[in-house]
Amino acid sequence: MAEEIIVSGWMDYRPGDRDTMLTALVELGRRTREEERGCLDYAMTADPTDERRIRVYEHWTSRQALDEHFATAHIKDFRTAVAGLPRVGVSLTAHTVAASRPMR
């Protein structure tokens, strides 16, 4: 059985670009969750304390599912839509899930 993958971290954009990026990420997230069976969750959210920062959380059934994500049409559409919005900082990490349990 493949091990699940969680991607977490943040991406920074110029303050005036963050909302434009978030709008594009909403569409990307919708298509990713609807069209990719290997996607368990996909959330990009505005950091409430930093006007540049977008928080990243992705949950995948496997490394293969994550790798396949980058070859989808909706990723290509997203990259085209945001080509003029440079990232000014980033910290993203892929975690291999060894075990999971409910918190409550």
C-alpha positions in Angstrom: 0.0 0.0 0.0 1.3 3.5 -0.9 2.0 5.9 1.9 0.0 9.1 2.0 1.7 12.4 1.4 1.0 15.8 3.1 2.4 19.0 1.6 2.4 21.9 4.0 4.0 25.3 4.3 3.6 28.8 2.9 4.1 30.9 -0.2 4.6 34.7 -0.1 3.5 37.2 -2.8 3.6 40.9 -3.0 0.8 42.3 -0.9 -1.2 43.5 -3.9 -0.8 40.1 -5.7 -1.9 37.8 -2.9 -5.7 38.2 -3.5 -5.3 37.7 -7.2 -3.3 34.5 -6.5 -5.9 33.3 -4.0 -8.6 33.7 -6.6 -6.6 31.5 -9.0 -5.9 29.0 -6.3 -9.7 28.7 -5.5 -10.3 27.4 -9.0 -7.2 25.2 -9.0 -8.3 23.7 -5.7 -11.9 23.0 -6.9 -10.7 21.3 -10.0 -8.0 19.3 -8.2 -10.5 18.0 -5.6 -13.1 17.2 -8.2 -10.9 15.7 -10.9 -8.1 14.0 -9.1 -9.0 10.8 -7.3 -5.6 10.8 -5.5 -6.3 14.2 -3.8 -7.8 13.8 -0.3 -7.7 17.5 0.5 -6.3 20.7 -1.1 -6.5 24.0 0.7 -4.7 27.3 0.1 -5.7 30.1 2.6 -4.7 33.7 3.3 -2.7 34.1 6.5 -4.6 36.4 8.7 -1.5 38.0 10.2 0.6 38.5 7.0 -0.8 40.2 3.9 1.8 38.5 1.7 1.4 34.9 2.9 -0.7 32.0 1.6 -0.8 28.9 3.8 -0.6 25.6 1.9 -2.1 22.2 2.9 -2.4 19.3 0.5 -3.2 15.6 1.3 -2.5 12.9 -1.3 -3.1 9.2 -1.4 0.5 8.7 -2.7 3.6 10.3 -4.0 2.5 9.1 -7.5 -0.8 11.0 -7.1 1.1 14.2 -6.2 3.5 13.7 -9.1 0.6 13.2 -11.5 -1.0 16.4 -10.2 1.7 18.5 -11.7 1.0 17.1 -15.2 -2.8 18.0 -15.2 -4.5 20.4 -17.5 -5.7 22.5 -14.6 -2.1 23.0 -13.3 -1.1 24.2 -16.7 -4.1 26.5 -16.8 -3.2 27.8 -13.4 0.4 28.4 -14.2 -0.6 30.4 -17.3 -3.1 32.5 -15.3 -0.6 33.5 -12.6 2.5 33.8 -14.8 2.9 37.5 -13.9 2.6 37.0 -10.2 6.1 36.3 -8.8 6.5 34.4 -5.6 8.8 36.4 -3.2 9.2 33.6 -0.6 8.4 30.0 -0.1 8.7 27.2 2.4 7.0 23.9 1.3 7.6 20.5 2.7 6.3 17.0 1.6 5.7 14.7 4.5 5.3 10.9 4.2 2.6 9.8 6.6 3.6 6.8 8.7 0.4 6.6 10.7 -2.8 8.6 11.4 -5.3 8.6 14.1 -8.4 10.7 15.0 -7.7 13.5 17.4 -11.0 12.9 19.3 
